[in-house]
Amino acid sequence: MAFDADQVPDHLLIKIEQGDHPVSVVSEDDARNRWAAYPTTMWGAPVFGSAQEVDGRWRIVRLNADTLQDARDSLASHFRKLHSETPPTAENAAARAEYERIYELLDWEPINEPTVNGFRYRIIRAQTFIRMGPDGPEPPRPTDPDPHAPGTTDRSTSHLDGFIIDPTASTGLTDGLVRMEMISASYPPDAVPADMRADSRRALTTHPNVVLLPVGYTIGACIDGSWRPRSSITYATPQDVRDAESFSVGSQPDENTPMEEYVAAYQRARAKHKPPRTNEFEVRGVPCRVTRIETFVRVGPDGPEGPRPSDPNGHLPPARLMQEPDPD
């Protein structure tokens, strides 16, 4: 279907604005250079989480789960937190009861789209990908923000928490080109089972636009000449990754070591450790690289894409898991 320029539905918009700020110009040039150096796109595993609709836009609550049920469990925890943070007054009684009702229901049932205290929530899926070149995966770009000194990062929250999934938000030229590239992207043939491939193709119609999420970073490891993720965790900045990977305890405590002694020794060693500020290093002889992770969410007329039939469901809801054998 064709639309006039001023009649394009919000969920189909890609609004590109070319900035003239020097940092913006350098970032755009940086991206073009990296596309030439790392021309191949390699898809990673999907990531799952939840979002809340606020004033017609969807806001990410949490997006860090490997399976759908992990995302539902995380959403239940979110409602438990809201329940505990809502003062137990008479005027809040109904809201607190609703939070309690929904988190208890999520303990039993695999619900993907609850409405709670007048707000819609949804279990959502996002797709990760990296760019590969002759020397391996793309490392951080020179213009990527990396503000923290070694050992000073805070990894207690995710850089995706609270992000607004807004297809109408203005974007730069290179991000706009990435969005257009991913609009028609689906799982490559023979890369995944037939049902996953079919669901991927179907999503091009049901959710025909994409929104890029903030870039993250992880560790890639070159094992037997092949690069693979060393960790499934994605961090907000390159230094978050370096801090997470730079220190490890050489041996685990034996069963006779008091835990307080082990923790004290760990803290002393950590205080002496000075993590390097580098993107290339070795772990036990294995070449590793801080790797740039890009992520997008598909969007349709009713917001971000939810679960697909072929998505990994994971374990049963926790209350049922205690009563029934895990199907996996």
Coordinates of C-alpha atoms in Angstrom, one line a residue:
M1 CA 0.0 0.0 0.0
A2 CA 1.3 3.5 -0.9
F3 CA 0.9 6.5 1.3
D4 CA 1.4 10.2 0.8
A5 CA 4.4 11.6 2.7
D6 CA 2.1 13.2 5.4
Q7 CA -0.1 10.1 5.7
V8 CA 2.5 7.4 6.6
P9 CA 1.3 5.5 9.6
D10 CA 3.4 5.9 12.7
H11 CA 4.5 2.2 12.7
L12 CA 5.9 2.5 9.2
L13 CA 7.9 5.7 9.7
I14 CA 11.7 6.1 9.4
K15 CA 12.4 9.7 10.1
I16 CA 16.0 10.6 9.1
E17 CA 17.6 13.9 10.2
Q18 CA 21.2 14.6 9.2
G19 CA 22.9 16.4 12.1
D20 CA 25.6 19.0 11.5
H21 CA 27.2 18.7 14.9
P22 CA 30.9 17.8 14.6
V23 CA 30.4 14.7 16.8
S24 CA 27.5 13.5 14.6
V25 CA 29.5 14.0 11.4
V26 CA 32.4 12.0 12.8
S27 CA 30.1 9.2 14.0
E28 CA 28.5 8.9 10.6
D29 CA 31.9 8.7 8.9
D30 CA 33.0 6.2 11.6
A31 CA 30.0 4.0 10.8
R32 CA 30.6 4.1 7.0
N33 CA 34.2 3.0 7.6
R34 CA 33.2 0.1 9.8
W35 CA 30.6 -1.1 7.3
A36 CA 33.4 -1.4 4.8
A37 CA 35.7 -3.2 7.3
Y38 CA 33.0 -5.5 8.7
P39 CA 30.6 -6.1 5.8
T40 CA 28.9 -9.3 6.9
T41 CA 25.9 -9.3 9.2
M42 CA 25.7 -12.3 11.6
W43 CA 22.5 -12.9 13.6
G44 CA 22.7 -13.9 17.2
A45 CA 20.0 -15.4 19.5
P46 CA 16.8 -13.5 20.2
V47 CA 16.5 -11.8 23.6
F48 CA 13.2 -11.5 25.5
G49 CA 11.7 -9.1 28.0
S50 CA 8.7 -7.0 28.7
A51 CA 7.4 -3.6 27.8
Q52 CA 4.7 -1.3 29.2
E53 CA 2.4 1.0 27.0
V54 CA 2.5 4.6 28.2
D55 CA 0.6 7.3 26.4
G56 CA 0.6 5.3 23.2
R57 CA 4.3 4.4 23.2
W58 CA 5.9 1.2 24.5
R59 CA 8.6 1.5 27.2
I60 CA 11.0 -1.4 27.9
V61 CA 10.7 -2.7 31.5
R62 CA 13.4 -5.3 31.2
L63 CA 15.1 -7.0 28.2
N64 CA 17.7 -9.6 29.2
A65 CA 16.0 -13.1 29.1
D66 CA 17.1 -16.1 27.1
T67 CA 13.5 -17.6 27.0
L68 CA 10.0 -16.4 27.1
Q69 CA 9.3 -17.9 30.6
D70 CA 12.4 -16.1 32.0
A71 CA 10.9 -12.9 30.7
R72 CA 7.5 -13.7 32.3
D73 CA 9.3 -14.5 35.6
S74 CA 11.1 -11.1 35.4
L75 CA 7.8 -9.3 34.8
A76 CA 6.3 -11.0 37.8
S77 CA 9.3 -9.8 39.9
H78 CA 8.6 -6.3 38.5
F79 CA 5.1 -6.4 39.8
R80 CA 6.3 -7.7 43.2
K81 CA 8.6 -4.7 43.4
L82 CA 5.8 -2.3 42.5
H83 CA 3.6 -4.0 45.1
S84 CA 6.3 -3.6 47.8
E85 CA 7.0 0.1 46.8
T86 CA 3.3 1.1 46.9
P87 CA 2.4 2.4 50.4
P88 CA -0.2 0.2 52.1
T89 CA -2.8 3.0 52.4
A90 CA -6.5 2.8 51.9
E91 CA -6.3 4.7 48.6
N92 CA -3.6 2.3 47.3
A93 CA -5.5 -0.9 48.4
A94 CA -6.9 -1.6 44.9
A95 CA -3.6 -1.0 43.1
R96 CA -1.7 -3.3 45.6
A97 CA -4.3 -6.0 45.2
E98 CA -4.0 -5.8 41.4
Y99 CA -0.2 -6.2 41.6
E100 CA -0.5 -9.1 43.9
R101 CA -3.2 -10.7 41.7
I102 CA -1.1 -10.5 38.5
Y103 CA 2.2 -11.7 40.0
E104 CA 0.5 -14.7 41.6
L105 CA -1.2 -15.4 38.2
L106 CA 2.1 -15.2 36.4
D107 CA 3.5 -17.8 38.8
W108 CA 1.0 -20.2 37.4
E109 CA 0.2 -19.2 33.8
P110 CA 2.3 -18.2 30.8
I111 CA 0.6 -14.9 30.2
N112 CA 2.1 -12.7 27.5
E113 CA -0.2 -9.6 27.5
P114 CA -1.5 -8.6 30.9
T115 CA -3.3 -5.4 31.7
V116 CA -2.4 -4.2 35.2
N117 CA -3.9 -1.1 36.9
G118 CA -4.9 0.4 33.5
F119 CA -1.6 -0.2 31.7
R120 CA -0.9 -2.8 29.0
Y121 CA 2.2 -4.9 29.3
R122 CA 3.6 -7.3 26.7
I123 CA 6.3 -9.9 26.6
I124 CA 8.5 -8.8 23.7
R125 CA 11.3 -10.3 21.6
A126 CA 14.3 -8.5 20.1
Q127 CA 16.9 -9.7 17.6
T128 CA 20.7 -9.3 18.2
F129 CA 23.3 -9.1 15.4
I130 CA 27.0 -8.4 15.0
R131 CA 29.1 -7.3 12.0
M132 CA 31.9 -9.6 10.9
G133 CA 35.0 -8.8 8.9
P134 CA 38.1 -10.8 7.9
D135 CA 39.7 -10.3 11.3
G136 CA 36.6 -11.3 13.3
P137 CA 33.7 -9.5 15.0
E138 CA 33.4 -5.7 15.0
P139 CA 35.0 -4.1 18.2
P140 CA 33.8 -0.8 19.7
R141 CA 34.0 2.2 17.4
P142 CA 36.2 5.1 18.3
T143 CA 33.1 7.3 18.6
D144 CA 31.2 4.8 20.9
P145 CA 30.7 6.3 24.4
D146 CA 33.2 4.8 26.8
P147 CA 33.1 7.2 29.7
H148 CA 34.1 5.1 32.7
A149 CA 37.6 4.6 34.1
P150 CA 38.7 1.0 34.7
G151 CA 37.0 -0.5 37.8
T152 CA 34.4 2.3 38.1
T153 CA 31.5 0.9 36.1
D154 CA 28.1 0.2 37.6
R155 CA 26.4 -3.0 36.2
S156 CA 23.5 -3.0 38.5
T157 CA 21.0 -1.9 35.9
S158 CA 20.6 -2.5 32.1
H159 CA 21.1 0.2 29.5
L160 CA 17.9 -0.9 27.9
D161 CA 15.6 -0.4 31.0
G162 CA 13.1 2.4 30.2
F163 CA 14.0 2.8 26.6
I164 CA 11.0 4.0 24.5
I165 CA 10.3 1.9 21.4
D166 CA 9.3 4.8 19.1
P167 CA 9.4 4.2 15.3
T168 CA 8.7 7.9 14.8
A169 CA 11.7 9.2 16.7
S170 CA 14.3 10.9 14.4
T171 CA 17.4 9.0 13.6
G172 CA 20.7 9.7 11.9
L173 CA 21.5 8.6 8.3
T174 CA 23.5 5.5 9.2
D175 CA 21.0 4.2 11.7
G176 CA 18.2 4.9 9.2
L177 CA 20.1 2.8 6.7
V178 CA 20.5 0.0 9.2
R179 CA 16.8 0.1 9.9
M180 CA 16.0 -0.2 6.2
E181 CA 18.5 -3.0 6.0
M182 CA 16.8 -4.9 8.8
I183 CA 13.2 -4.3 7.7
S184 CA 13.5 -7.0 5.1
A185 CA 15.9 -9.2 7.1
S186 CA 14.9 -12.7 8.2
Y187 CA 16.7 -15.8 9.3
P188 CA 18.9 -17.1 6.4
P189 CA 17.9 -20.4 4.8
D190 CA 19.3 -23.5 6.5
A191 CA 20.5 -21.4 9.5
V192 CA 17.5 -22.3 11.7
P193 CA 14.7 -24.9 11.8
A194 CA 11.9 -24.5 9.3
D195 CA 9.4 -23.3 11.8
M196 CA 11.7 -20.5 13.0
R197 CA 12.4 -19.5 9.4
A198 CA 8.7 -19.4 8.6
D199 CA 7.9 -17.3 11.7
S200 CA 10.8 -15.0 10.7
R201 CA 9.4 -14.5 7.3
R202 CA 5.8 -14.0 8.6
A203 CA 7.1 -11.2 10.9
L204 CA 8.1 -9.1 7.9
T205 CA 4.3 -8.7 7.2
T206 CA 2.9 -8.5 10.8
H207 CA 5.6 -6.2 12.1
P208 CA 7.0 -4.4 9.0
N209 CA 9.2 -1.8 10.7
V210 CA 12.1 -2.0 13.1
V211 CA 13.5 0.2 15.9
L212 CA 17.2 0.0 16.9
L213 CA 17.9 -0.3 20.6
P214 CA 21.0 1.2 22.3
V215 CA 24.2 -0.6 21.3
G216 CA 25.6 -3.1 23.7
Y217 CA 28.9 -5.0 24.1
T218 CA 30.0 -8.5 25.0
I219 CA 33.1 -10.7 24.7
G220 CA 33.9 -12.7 21.6
A221 CA 36.3 -15.6 21.9
C222 CA 38.2 -17.2 19.0
I223 CA 38.2 -21.0 19.6
D224 CA 39.7 -23.3 17.0
G225 CA 39.7 -20.4 14.5
S226 CA 36.0 -19.6 15.0
W227 CA 34.6 -16.7 16.8
R228 CA 31.8 -17.2 19.3
P229 CA 30.3 -15.4 22.3
R230 CA 32.2 -16.0 25.5
S231 CA 29.2 -14.7 27.5
S232 CA 25.5 -14.3 26.8
I233 CA 25.5 -11.0 28.8
T234 CA 25.4 -7.7 27.0
Y235 CA 26.8 -4.6 28.7
A236 CA 26.2 -0.9 28.3
T237 CA 29.8 0.2 27.5
P238 CA 33.1 -1.3 26.5
Q239 CA 34.5 -0.7 29.9
D240 CA 31.6 -2.6 31.5
V241 CA 32.8 -5.6 29.6
R242 CA 36.5 -5.1 30.5
D243 CA 35.6 -4.8 34.2
A244 CA 33.5 -7.9 34.1
E245 CA 36.1 -10.0 32.3
S246 CA 39.3 -8.5 33.8
F247 CA 39.3 -10.3 37.1
S248 CA 38.7 -13.9 38.0
V249 CA 39.5 -16.0 41.0
G250 CA 42.1 -18.6 40.1
S251 CA 40.6 -21.4 42.1
Q252 CA 37.3 -22.1 43.8
P253 CA 37.2 -22.6 47.6
D254 CA 37.1 -26.1 48.8
E255 CA 34.3 -27.4 51.0
N256 CA 36.3 -26.6 54.1
T257 CA 37.0 -23.0 53.4
P258 CA 34.7 -20.7 55.4
M259 CA 32.8 -18.4 53.0
E260 CA 33.8 -15.3 54.9
E261 CA 37.5 -16.1 54.4
Y262 CA 36.9 -16.7 50.7
V263 CA 35.0 -13.4 50.2
A264 CA 37.7 -11.5 52.1
A265 CA 40.5 -12.9 50.0
Y266 CA 38.4 -12.1 46.8
Q267 CA 38.0 -8.5 47.9
R268 CA 41.7 -8.1 48.7
A269 CA 42.7 -9.4 45.3
R270 CA 40.1 -7.3 43.5
A271 CA 41.3 -4.1 45.3
K272 CA 44.9 -4.8 44.0
H273 CA 43.8 -5.6 40.5
K274 CA 44.1 -2.9 37.8
P275 CA 42.0 -3.9 34.8
P276 CA 43.4 -3.0 31.3
R277 CA 41.7 -0.6 29.0
T278 CA 41.9 -2.7 25.8
N279 CA 39.6 -4.4 23.4
E280 CA 42.0 -7.3 22.6
F281 CA 43.3 -9.7 25.2
E282 CA 43.7 -13.4 26.0
V283 CA 41.9 -15.5 28.6
R284 CA 43.9 -18.7 29.3
G285 CA 45.5 -18.5 25.9
V286 CA 42.2 -17.9 24.0
P287 CA 42.1 -14.7 22.0
C288 CA 39.2 -12.5 23.1
R289 CA 37.7 -9.2 21.8
V290 CA 35.3 -6.7 23.2
T291 CA 32.5 -7.1 20.6
R292 CA 29.8 -4.6 19.5
I293 CA 26.3 -6.0 19.7
E294 CA 23.4 -4.3 17.8
T295 CA 19.8 -5.1 18.6
F296 CA 16.4 -4.3 17.0
V297 CA 12.8 -4.8 17.8
R298 CA 10.2 -5.3 15.1
V299 CA 7.1 -3.1 15.4
G300 CA 3.6 -3.3 13.9
P301 CA 0.3 -1.3 14.1
D302 CA -0.1 -2.4 17.7
G303 CA 3.5 -2.0 18.9
P304 CA 6.5 -4.2 19.4
E305 CA 6.5 -7.8 18.3
G306 CA 5.6 -10.4 20.9
P307 CA 6.4 -14.1 21.1
R308 CA 6.6 -16.3 18.1
P309 CA 5.3 -19.9 18.2
S310 CA 8.9 -21.1 17.5
D311 CA 10.5 -19.1 20.3
P312 CA 12.1 -21.0 23.1
N313 CA 9.6 -21.1 26.0
G314 CA 12.0 -22.5 28.7
H315 CA 10.7 -23.9 31.9
L316 CA 7.2 -24.0 33.2
P317 CA 5.9 -21.2 35.4
P318 CA 7.5 -21.5 38.8
A319 CA 4.4 -22.7 40.8
R320 CA 3.6 -25.3 38.2
L321 CA 7.3 -26.3 37.9
M322 CA 7.1 -27.3 41.6
Q323 CA 4.2 -29.6 40.9
E324 CA 5.0 -31.0 37.4
P325 CA 8.1 -32.4 35.7
D326 CA 9.9 -29.9 33.5
P327 CA 9.1 -30.8 29.8
D328 CA 12.7 -30.1 28.8

